[in-house]
Short mmCIF file of C-alpha atoms in Angstrom, two decimals:
data_model
loop_
_atom_site.label_atom_id
_atom_site.label_comp_id
_atom_site.label_asym_id
_atom_site.label_seq_id
_atom_site.Cartn_x
_atom_site.Cartn_y
_atom_site.Cartn_z
CA MET A 1 -29.09 23.36 36.78
CA SER A 2 -30.56 20.29 35.13
CA LEU A 3 -28.66 21.21 31.98
CA LEU A 4 -25.39 21.33 33.91
CA ARG A 5 -26.17 18.02 35.53
CA SER A 6 -26.89 16.37 32.21
CA ILE A 7 -23.62 17.73 30.78
CA ALA A 8 -21.76 16.32 33.76
CA ARG A 9 -23.48 12.97 33.25
CA THR A 10 -22.60 12.78 29.55
CA SER A 11 -19.00 13.73 30.17
CA SER A 12 -18.63 11.04 32.81
CA ARG A 13 -20.19 8.60 30.35
CA ARG A 14 -17.62 9.70 27.82
CA LEU A 15 -14.82 8.98 30.25
CA ASN A 16 -16.32 5.54 30.74
CA HIS A 17 -16.37 5.18 27.00
CA ALA A 18 -12.68 5.97 26.71
CA HIS A 19 -11.97 3.47 29.43
CA LEU A 20 -13.91 0.79 27.59
CA LEU A 21 -12.10 1.59 24.38
CA ARG A 22 -8.74 1.14 26.07
CA LYS A 23 -9.91 -2.10 27.62
CA GLN A 24 -11.01 -3.41 24.27
CA ALA A 25 -7.79 -2.37 22.61
CA LEU A 26 -5.99 -4.40 25.24
CA THR A 27 -8.31 -7.30 24.56
CA ILE A 28 -7.38 -7.43 20.91
CA CYS A 29 -3.66 -7.36 21.71
CA GLY A 30 -3.81 -9.68 24.65
CA SER A 31 -6.22 -12.49 24.31
CA GLY A 32 -7.60 -12.60 20.81
CA LEU A 33 -11.12 -11.85 19.77
CA SER A 34 -14.41 -13.17 20.98
CA VAL A 35 -17.21 -12.39 18.57
CA ARG A 36 -19.15 -9.98 20.72
CA ARG A 37 -16.07 -8.11 21.85
CA SER A 38 -14.79 -7.80 18.34
CA ARG A 39 -18.15 -6.42 17.30
CA ASN A 40 -18.03 -3.78 20.03
CA LEU A 41 -14.48 -2.97 19.12
CA CYS A 42 -15.39 -2.74 15.49
CA LEU A 43 -18.19 -0.28 16.17
CA ARG A 44 -15.91 1.85 18.33
CA LEU A 45 -13.14 1.80 15.75
CA PHE A 46 -15.75 2.76 13.18
CA MET A 47 -16.88 5.76 15.23
CA LEU A 48 -13.31 6.86 15.83
CA SER A 49 -12.29 6.53 12.23
CA THR A 50 -15.43 8.28 11.00
CA LEU A 51 -14.49 11.21 13.17
CA LEU A 52 -10.99 11.12 11.69
CA LEU A 53 -12.48 10.97 8.21
CA VAL A 54 -14.54 14.11 8.76
CA LEU A 55 -11.48 15.91 10.12
CA GLN A 56 -9.41 14.81 7.17
CA PHE A 57 -11.94 15.92 4.59
CA TRP A 58 -12.03 19.31 6.25
CA GLN A 59 -8.25 19.48 6.03
CA PHE A 60 -8.23 18.47 2.37
CA TRP A 61 -10.80 21.08 1.59
CA GLN A 62 -8.62 23.69 3.24
CA ALA A 63 -5.47 22.43 1.57
CA GLY A 64 -7.18 22.23 -1.81
CA ALA A 65 -8.08 25.88 -1.60
CA VAL A 66 -4.49 26.95 -1.06
CA LEU A 67 -2.20 24.44 -2.76
CA GLY A 68 -2.07 23.22 -6.33
CA HIS A 69 1.00 21.20 -7.26
CA GLY A 70 1.26 18.35 -9.72
CA VAL A 71 1.62 14.59 -9.54
CA GLY A 72 4.79 13.68 -7.68
CA TYR A 73 6.73 16.79 -8.50
CA ALA A 74 7.27 20.38 -7.46
CA GLN A 75 7.61 23.11 -10.00
CA LEU A 76 10.71 25.31 -9.93
CA MET A 77 9.59 28.19 -12.10
CA ASP A 78 11.81 31.14 -12.88
CA GLU A 79 11.00 32.82 -16.18
CA LYS A 80 10.10 30.94 -19.33
CA PRO A 81 11.16 27.31 -18.87
CA VAL A 82 9.07 24.75 -17.05
CA VAL A 83 11.24 23.18 -14.36
CA LEU A 84 10.01 19.97 -12.77
CA GLU A 85 11.32 17.91 -9.92
CA PHE A 86 10.29 14.24 -9.86
CA GLN A 87 10.35 12.29 -6.64
CA TYR A 88 8.92 9.14 -5.17
CA ALA A 89 6.33 9.29 -2.45
CA THR A 90 9.09 8.42 0.00
CA GLY A 91 10.86 11.69 -0.79
CA ASP A 92 13.78 10.22 -2.77
CA PRO A 93 14.54 12.01 -6.03
CA ALA A 94 13.84 10.10 -9.26
CA ALA A 95 17.42 10.54 -10.51
CA TYR A 96 18.32 9.89 -14.17
CA ALA A 97 14.81 8.74 -15.00
CA ALA A 98 13.73 8.78 -18.65
CA ILE A 99 11.57 11.73 -19.65
CA LYS A 100 9.31 12.27 -22.63
CA VAL A 101 7.61 15.58 -23.27
CA TYR A 102 4.56 15.74 -25.53
CA ALA A 103 3.23 18.94 -27.05
CA PRO A 104 -0.44 19.82 -26.47
CA ALA A 105 -1.36 18.60 -29.99
CA ASP A 106 0.09 15.12 -29.31
CA ALA A 107 -0.79 14.90 -25.63
CA ALA A 108 -4.13 13.15 -26.03
CA THR A 109 -2.64 10.17 -27.86
CA SER A 110 0.46 9.92 -25.72
CA THR A 111 -1.52 9.32 -22.56
CA GLU A 112 -3.39 6.37 -24.10
CA ASN A 113 -0.42 4.07 -24.33
CA PHE A 114 3.06 5.24 -23.56
CA GLN A 115 4.91 2.50 -25.39
CA ASP A 116 2.91 2.28 -28.57
CA SER A 117 2.49 5.99 -29.02
CA PRO A 118 2.83 6.82 -32.74
CA LYS A 119 3.54 10.48 -32.04
CA VAL A 120 7.06 11.81 -31.78
CA GLU A 121 7.73 13.50 -28.47
CA TYR A 122 8.55 17.21 -28.37
CA GLN A 123 11.58 16.45 -26.23
CA ASN A 124 13.12 13.48 -24.44
CA GLY A 125 15.92 13.12 -21.94
CA ARG A 126 16.64 12.23 -18.38
CA THR A 127 16.25 13.92 -15.03
CA ASP A 128 19.39 15.08 -13.23
CA ALA A 129 20.81 13.63 -10.01
CA SER A 130 18.24 15.43 -7.90
CA GLY A 131 15.35 14.40 -10.13
CA ARG A 132 14.93 17.70 -11.97
CA PHE A 133 13.98 18.23 -15.58
CA SER A 134 13.28 21.43 -17.48
CA PHE A 135 12.05 22.34 -20.94
CA VAL A 136 10.77 25.37 -22.81
CA PRO A 137 7.32 24.98 -24.37
CA ASP A 138 6.68 26.64 -27.73
CA SER A 139 2.90 26.75 -27.69
CA SER A 140 -0.02 27.19 -25.35
CA GLY A 141 -2.03 24.30 -23.99
CA THR A 142 -1.62 21.25 -21.81
CA TRP A 143 1.86 19.77 -22.05
CA THR A 144 2.39 16.17 -21.01
CA VAL A 145 5.59 15.09 -19.30
CA ILE A 146 6.05 11.36 -18.67
CA MET A 147 8.75 10.02 -16.37
CA THR A 148 9.71 6.31 -16.24
CA ASP A 149 12.62 4.93 -14.24
CA GLY A 150 12.71 1.47 -15.83
CA GLN A 151 11.85 -0.22 -12.54
CA GLY A 152 8.10 -0.05 -12.86
CA HIS A 153 7.62 3.47 -11.57
CA ARG A 154 5.96 6.06 -13.72
CA SER A 155 4.67 9.57 -13.20
CA GLU A 156 2.71 11.67 -15.60
CA ALA A 157 2.46 15.44 -15.27
CA ALA A 158 -0.01 17.70 -17.05
CA ILE A 159 1.35 21.22 -17.39
CA GLU A 160 -1.02 24.02 -18.32
CA TYR A 161 1.08 26.50 -20.23
CA SER A 162 -0.06 29.66 -21.92
CA LEU A 163 2.08 31.81 -24.09
CA ALA A 164 0.66 35.22 -25.00
CA LEU A 165 2.21 37.28 -27.80
CA THR A 166 2.16 41.03 -27.89
CA GLU A 167 1.36 42.51 -31.31
CA PRO A 168 4.65 43.11 -33.15
CA ALA A 169 3.12 45.87 -35.27
CA MET A 170 2.10 47.86 -32.27
CA ASP A 171 5.49 47.41 -30.71
CA LYS A 172 7.18 48.70 -33.88
CA LYS A 173 5.09 51.79 -33.82
CA ALA A 174 6.10 52.40 -30.26
CA GLY A 175 9.74 51.81 -31.17
CA ALA A 176 10.13 48.80 -28.98
CA THR A 177 11.60 45.50 -30.11
CA PRO A 178 9.04 42.77 -30.65
CA GLN A 179 9.07 40.38 -27.76
CA LYS A 180 7.17 37.45 -26.44
CA THR A 181 5.62 38.06 -23.11
CA LEU A 182 4.91 35.16 -20.87
CA VAL A 183 1.65 35.75 -19.14
CA THR A 184 1.23 32.56 -17.15
CA GLY A 185 3.04 29.29 -16.84
CA ALA A 186 1.34 27.58 -13.99
CA VAL A 187 1.23 23.93 -13.10
CA ALA A 188 -2.33 22.74 -13.15
CA GLY A 189 -3.38 20.54 -10.31
CA THR A 190 -6.18 17.99 -10.40
CA ALA A 191 -8.20 16.92 -7.39
CA GLN A 192 -5.83 14.00 -6.88
CA SER A 193 -2.73 16.15 -6.92
CA ASN A 194 -4.12 18.31 -4.14
CA LEU A 195 -3.95 15.13 -2.09
CA ASN A 196 -0.32 14.78 -3.09
CA SER A 197 0.68 18.08 -1.64
CA LEU A 198 -0.27 16.89 1.82
CA PRO A 199 2.42 15.51 4.14
CA ASN A 200 2.82 11.74 4.19
CA TRP A 201 1.81 11.25 7.81
CA LEU A 202 -1.52 12.96 7.16
CA LYS A 203 -2.13 10.75 4.14
CA ALA A 204 -1.17 7.71 6.19
CA ILE A 205 -3.74 8.57 8.87
CA PHE A 206 -6.35 9.21 6.21
CA GLY A 207 -5.54 5.88 4.59
CA LEU A 208 -5.79 3.97 7.87
CA SER A 209 -9.09 5.59 8.65
CA LEU A 210 -10.48 4.69 5.21
CA LEU A 211 -9.17 1.14 5.48
CA ILE A 212 -10.85 0.57 8.82
CA ASN A 213 -14.06 2.11 7.53
CA ILE A 214 -14.16 -0.09 4.46
CA LEU A 215 -13.52 -3.25 6.45
CA THR A 216 -16.06 -2.25 9.10
CA PHE A 217 -18.65 -1.70 6.40
CA TYR A 218 -17.90 -5.15 5.03
CA TYR A 219 -17.98 -6.56 8.57
CA VAL A 220 -21.51 -5.25 9.09
CA ILE A 221 -22.70 -6.79 5.82
CA LYS A 222 -20.96 -10.09 6.46
CA SER A 223 -22.18 -10.53 10.02
CA LYS A 224 -25.76 -9.78 8.89
CA GLN A 225 -25.42 -12.50 6.26
CA GLU A 226 -24.03 -14.96 8.78
CA ASN A 227 -26.79 -14.22 11.27
CA LYS A 228 -29.42 -14.76 8.59
CA ARG A 229 -27.84 -18.08 7.64
CA ARG A 230 -27.72 -19.15 11.29
CA ASP A 231 -31.42 -18.28 11.72
CA HIS A 232 -32.27 -20.35 8.66
CA ALA A 233 -30.32 -23.26 10.04
CA HIS A 234 -32.36 -23.11 13.26
CA MET B 1 7.05 -4.35 -5.55
CA HIS B 2 4.33 -2.13 -7.03
CA ILE B 3 3.86 -1.79 -10.77
CA SER B 4 2.91 1.73 -11.78
CA GLU B 5 0.25 2.87 -14.19
CA GLY B 6 1.02 2.67 -17.90
CA VAL B 7 3.94 0.25 -17.65
CA LEU B 8 2.09 -2.95 -18.43
CA SER B 9 0.44 -3.93 -21.70
CA VAL B 10 -3.31 -4.42 -21.90
CA PRO B 11 -3.23 -8.28 -21.83
CA ALA B 12 -1.02 -8.21 -18.71
CA LEU B 13 -3.41 -5.77 -17.02
CA ALA B 14 -6.45 -7.83 -18.00
CA SER B 15 -4.97 -11.12 -16.81
CA GLY B 16 -3.96 -9.37 -13.59
CA TRP B 17 -7.53 -8.25 -12.97
CA ILE B 18 -8.93 -11.69 -13.76
CA GLY B 19 -6.50 -13.31 -11.35
CA ALA B 20 -7.23 -10.70 -8.71
CA ALA B 21 -10.99 -11.21 -9.08
CA ALA B 22 -10.56 -14.95 -8.68
CA ILE B 23 -8.46 -14.85 -5.50
CA LEU B 24 -10.56 -12.00 -4.11
CA ALA B 25 -13.73 -14.04 -4.58
CA LEU B 26 -12.08 -17.02 -2.91
CA GLY B 27 -10.73 -14.85 -0.08
CA LEU B 28 -14.08 -13.17 0.59
CA LYS B 29 -15.92 -16.49 0.52
CA LYS B 30 -13.57 -18.08 3.03
CA THR B 31 -13.43 -15.06 5.37
CA SER B 32 -15.81 -15.02 8.30
CA ALA B 33 -17.00 -11.80 9.92
CA SER B 34 -15.08 -12.48 13.12
CA GLN B 35 -11.80 -12.38 11.19
CA LEU B 36 -12.40 -8.90 9.83
CA PRO B 37 -11.24 -6.81 12.83
CA LYS B 38 -7.98 -8.76 12.71
CA ALA B 39 -7.84 -8.14 8.97
CA ALA B 40 -8.23 -4.40 9.64
CA VAL B 41 -5.35 -4.43 12.11
CA PHE B 42 -2.93 -6.35 9.90
CA GLY B 43 -4.17 -4.55 6.78
CA SER B 44 -3.16 -1.31 8.51
CA ALA B 45 0.25 -2.81 9.23
CA PHE B 46 0.64 -3.77 5.57
CA PHE B 47 -0.50 -0.30 4.49
CA LEU B 48 2.09 1.40 6.70
CA ALA B 49 4.92 -1.08 6.11
CA SER B 50 5.27 0.16 2.54
CA LEU B 51 6.28 3.55 3.89
CA VAL B 52 9.27 2.05 5.69
CA LYS B 53 12.25 2.29 3.37
CA VAL B 54 14.99 -0.30 3.50
CA PRO B 55 18.23 0.90 1.89
CA VAL B 56 19.53 -1.85 -0.41
CA GLY B 57 22.75 -1.01 -2.20
CA GLY B 58 22.23 2.18 -4.16
CA SER B 59 18.46 2.12 -4.26
CA SER B 60 15.88 1.24 -1.63
CA ALA B 61 13.12 -1.28 -1.24
CA HIS B 62 10.25 -1.33 1.20
CA PHE B 63 8.64 -3.88 3.47
CA ALA B 64 5.50 -5.69 2.38
CA LEU B 65 5.04 -8.26 5.21
CA LEU B 66 3.44 -10.71 2.78
CA GLY B 67 4.41 -13.83 4.71
CA LEU B 68 3.18 -12.36 7.98
CA MET B 69 -0.11 -11.33 6.38
CA GLY B 70 -0.63 -14.90 5.20
CA LEU B 71 0.32 -16.51 8.51
CA THR B 72 -1.95 -14.23 10.56
CA LEU B 73 -4.94 -13.67 8.31
CA GLY B 74 -5.18 -16.75 6.11
CA TYR B 75 -7.75 -16.16 3.37
CA ALA B 76 -8.67 -12.78 4.86
CA ALA B 77 -5.25 -11.52 3.73
CA VAL B 78 -6.57 -11.15 0.17
CA PRO B 79 -9.29 -8.53 0.80
CA ALA B 80 -7.05 -6.76 3.33
CA ILE B 81 -4.20 -6.49 0.82
CA PHE B 82 -6.54 -5.45 -1.98
CA ILE B 83 -8.02 -2.58 0.03
CA ALA B 84 -4.62 -1.46 1.33
CA LEU B 85 -3.20 -1.48 -2.21
CA PHE B 86 -6.17 0.52 -3.46
CA LEU B 87 -5.53 3.16 -0.80
CA GLN B 88 -1.78 3.15 -1.46
CA ALA B 89 -2.43 3.76 -5.15
CA LEU B 90 -4.82 6.57 -4.30
CA LEU B 91 -2.74 8.30 -1.65
CA PHE B 92 0.92 7.52 -2.33
CA GLN B 93 0.95 6.62 -6.05
CA PHE B 94 2.35 3.20 -5.18
CA GLY B 95 1.09 1.36 -8.22
CA GLY B 96 -2.01 2.69 -9.94
CA LEU B 97 -5.73 2.10 -10.23
CA LEU B 98 -5.47 0.25 -13.57
CA SER B 99 -2.57 -1.89 -12.41
CA LEU B 100 -4.32 -2.57 -9.07
CA GLY B 101 -5.42 -6.01 -10.27
CA THR B 102 -1.89 -7.03 -11.21
CA ASN B 103 -0.49 -5.67 -7.96
CA THR B 104 -3.13 -7.56 -6.00
CA VAL B 105 -2.03 -10.81 -7.65
CA ILE B 106 1.65 -9.97 -7.01
CA MET B 107 1.09 -9.33 -3.29
CA ALA B 108 -1.99 -11.31 -2.24
CA LEU B 109 -1.17 -14.55 -4.01
CA PRO B 110 2.20 -14.98 -2.20
CA ALA B 111 0.48 -14.17 1.11
CA LEU B 112 -2.21 -16.77 0.42
CA LEU B 113 0.34 -19.34 -0.73
CA SER B 114 2.54 -18.82 2.30
CA TYR B 115 -0.55 -19.46 4.45
CA LEU B 116 -1.50 -22.60 2.55
CA LEU B 117 2.06 -23.96 2.38
CA PHE B 118 3.55 -22.98 5.72
CA SER B 119 0.79 -22.49 8.32
CA GLY B 120 0.51 -26.26 8.76
CA LEU B 121 4.25 -26.57 9.23
CA CYS B 122 4.33 -23.66 11.67
CA ALA B 123 1.38 -25.10 13.62
CA GLY B 124 2.92 -28.55 13.64
CA ASN B 125 5.97 -27.20 15.36
CA ASN B 126 3.75 -25.46 17.84
CA ALA B 127 2.47 -28.85 18.99
CA LEU B 128 5.99 -30.19 19.33
CA ILE B 129 7.07 -27.89 22.10
CA PRO B 130 5.14 -29.22 25.14
CA ASN B 131 6.13 -32.89 24.60
CA THR B 132 9.59 -32.75 23.17
CA GLY B 133 10.28 -36.41 23.97
CA VAL B 134 7.99 -37.52 21.16
CA VAL B 135 10.14 -36.04 18.40
CA THR B 136 10.79 -38.95 16.11
CA ASP B 137 14.16 -37.77 14.84
CA TYR B 138 15.90 -38.75 18.05
CA SER B 139 13.72 -41.55 19.41
CA GLY B 140 15.63 -44.17 17.43
CA ASN B 141 18.72 -43.55 19.48
CA PRO B 142 18.10 -45.07 22.93
CA GLY B 143 21.66 -44.65 24.18
CA GLN B 144 21.42 -40.92 24.11
CA GLN B 145 17.83 -40.54 25.28
CA GLN B 146 18.59 -37.75 27.73
CA ASN B 147 20.87 -35.93 25.42
CA GLY B 148 18.45 -36.49 22.53
CA GLN B 149 15.61 -34.85 24.43
CA LEU B 150 17.69 -31.82 25.14
CA LYS B 151 18.82 -31.65 21.57
CA SER B 152 15.32 -32.17 20.21
CA ARG B 153 14.01 -29.32 22.32
CA SER B 154 16.45 -26.91 20.76
CA TYR B 155 15.88 -28.54 17.40
CA ALA B 156 12.12 -27.96 17.71
CA GLY B 157 12.79 -24.38 18.76
CA PHE B 158 14.97 -23.94 15.72
CA LYS B 159 12.28 -25.38 13.45
CA GLN B 160 9.69 -23.19 15.12
CA ALA B 161 11.72 -20.15 14.11
CA LEU B 162 12.72 -21.57 10.75
CA TRP B 163 9.32 -22.06 9.13
CA PRO B 164 8.07 -18.49 9.72
CA PHE B 165 11.41 -17.27 8.35
CA ILE B 166 10.95 -19.38 5.24
CA ALA B 167 7.35 -18.17 4.91
CA GLY B 168 8.50 -14.54 5.07
CA PHE B 169 11.31 -15.16 2.59
CA PHE B 170 8.95 -17.07 0.31
CA GLY B 171 6.41 -14.20 0.35
CA ILE B 172 8.84 -11.71 -1.17
CA ALA B 173 10.54 -14.26 -3.44
CA CYS B 174 7.20 -15.40 -4.86
CA GLY B 175 6.01 -11.79 -5.23
CA THR B 176 9.17 -10.86 -7.09
CA GLY B 177 8.74 -13.91 -9.32
CA LEU B 178 5.20 -12.83 -10.20
CA LEU B 179 6.43 -9.28 -10.78
CA LEU B 180 9.07 -10.59 -13.18
CA ALA B 181 6.48 -12.71 -14.96
CA PHE B 182 4.14 -9.75 -15.49
CA LEU B 183 6.93 -7.42 -16.62
CA SER B 184 8.37 -9.95 -19.04
CA ALA B 185 4.94 -10.79 -20.44
CA SER B 186 4.38 -7.10 -21.01
CA ASP B 187 7.67 -5.86 -22.44
CA GLU B 188 10.97 -7.54 -23.27
CA VAL B 189 12.90 -4.32 -22.70
CA LEU B 190 11.81 -4.19 -19.08
CA MET B 191 13.52 -7.50 -18.35
CA LYS B 192 16.92 -5.96 -17.74
CA ALA B 193 15.56 -3.65 -15.08
CA ALA B 194 13.48 -6.50 -13.72
CA TRP B 195 16.58 -8.61 -13.03
CA LEU B 196 18.10 -5.68 -11.18
CA LEU B 197 14.90 -5.54 -9.15
CA THR B 198 15.25 -9.21 -8.27
CA ILE B 199 18.75 -8.66 -6.94
CA THR B 200 17.67 -5.73 -4.78
CA ASN B 201 14.68 -7.71 -3.49
CA LEU B 202 16.80 -10.62 -2.27
CA PRO B 203 18.15 -8.88 0.86
CA LEU B 204 14.60 -7.61 1.45
CA ALA B 205 13.33 -11.18 1.39
CA VAL B 206 15.87 -12.12 4.07
CA LEU B 207 14.83 -9.10 6.17
CA GLU B 208 11.17 -9.99 5.78
CA GLY B 209 11.96 -13.51 6.85
CA ILE B 210 13.56 -12.20 10.02
CA VAL B 211 10.67 -9.82 10.72
CA THR B 212 8.12 -12.60 10.13
CA MET B 213 10.09 -14.94 12.39
CA LEU B 214 10.20 -12.40 15.22
CA ALA B 215 6.57 -11.38 14.79
CA VAL B 216 5.27 -14.96 14.75
CA GLY B 217 7.49 -15.81 17.73
CA PHE B 218 6.03 -12.86 19.63
CA LEU B 219 2.43 -13.64 18.67
CA ARG B 220 2.89 -17.29 19.67
CA LYS B 221 3.70 -16.13 23.18
CA ALA B 222 1.53 -13.02 23.50
CA SER B 223 -1.60 -13.85 21.54
CA PRO B 224 -1.69 -17.21 19.76
CA THR B 225 -5.28 -16.69 18.58
CA LEU B 226 -4.10 -13.99 16.22
CA LEU B 227 -2.26 -16.61 14.19
CA ALA B 228 -4.19 -18.09 11.31
CA TRP B 229 -3.84 -21.72 12.31
CA ASN B 230 -5.31 -21.25 15.80
#
C-alpha cells in the first residue's frame, strides 16, 4: 500500500513538474528572463535534452547496426559498376557537379589536398541531372570519389571495392571461358556516415539537444565563475 | 553560405581559425551567464534556419538569420553561432570541421557587426515612439506642427522598421563579402562561381531583412527584454 501511495505521490509531483516547465517556457517567451528563473529553466531544459540525447544515442546504435551508406550519396549497385548518387543534405541532387575518381594506389595522396594533388585521377567527369555518377573500378581496395560543385560544396566518398579473379587455368580445364567474378562491391560506411543515413528531422532534434546541452554546460561553468567573483567583491 | 571541407587553401583555413578564435574569445568574455539561455534559444533558431530552403532562380539558398542573431544576442551570438555551425558540420555536412573556423568568421562576424552598428540605431528609434513631438526633423516647421507630429509618428515607425531591415540585409551582404574574400584568397578559379553566389545571395539578403524586421517588430511588442539593447 505504501508503495502505491509513494508512486501516486511521485506521479503527482511529475505533473506539477510539467506544469512548472510550461510556466517557465511561457516566462521566457513572455517577459524575458530573471536570473533565478532562467537558471531553473536551464536545468529543466538540460534534463529534457539529456533524456533526448540518451534516446537518440539508442536510435543511432540501432540504425548503425542496420544501415551503412556513404557520405551524402546512395549507392545504386547492379552488377560491376559503382553507381553513386550525390545530393545535398536538403535532398536536392548535386547535378552536373565535377567528379574525380582516384584509384586505391593514389587515394591516400588525393585526400590530402584536392587541388594540389600530383596524382592523375583514374577518371573524371560530371554527375548527371539527378546527381548520379558511375564508374567501373579495375582493382581492389578503397576507391576515392570527390565531388565539387564549384560553389563551395564538396563531398568525398570512400568506396571499398574488391575484385576476385577465378583461376583461368582451372576454368580452362573445366572447359569454361575465363571470367572475372565480382565477389563484393559494397560501399563502406564510417561512423559518421551512419549518422547521414538518418532522416533530417531526427538529426535536427539531436542537434538541438546537443546545442542546448553544450550551452547549459557552459552556463553552469560561467555562473559558478560569476558567483565566485561576486563573493570576492563582497 | 557554408564553405565545405577541402575547398580552401591552408593559409585561408588558418587565418579563418585565428579570426574565429579572436571573436570567440571576445564573445565569451563579454557574455554573462544570464544571456546563455537566450543564446540557446536563438542558437537553435539559427541551427534550424539553415534547413529552410529558399528557391532563388535555378538554385536555392538558405536562411542564416545573422542580423537577427546579432540584434537579439549581442556578443553571445558568437559562441551560439560557433556551436550551431559545429553541429551543422557534424550532422548535415554544411561546411566541415576544418573549415569551421572560416565559417565562424563568415557568419559570426556579420552578426556581431550588425549588433555593434545597428543596435544603437534600433534602440534609438525605440525611444522615439512615446514622445513623437520631440523628433527634430519636423520641429523647425512651426506652421505645420500638428501635421508634423502626425508625419513624424509614421516617420519614426518607418525608421523603426527600416533599421532592423538594414541590419538583416547587412548580415547576409557582409557574410557574402567575407565568403568572397576567403574564396578569392584561396583560389582564383573559384571567383567565377563566387560571383554567381553573390547574385543568388542578394534576394536572400532582402528576405532576411524582411524576416529580421518582422521578428524585431514582434519582439519589441511581445518581449522587449529579448532584444540585445534592452
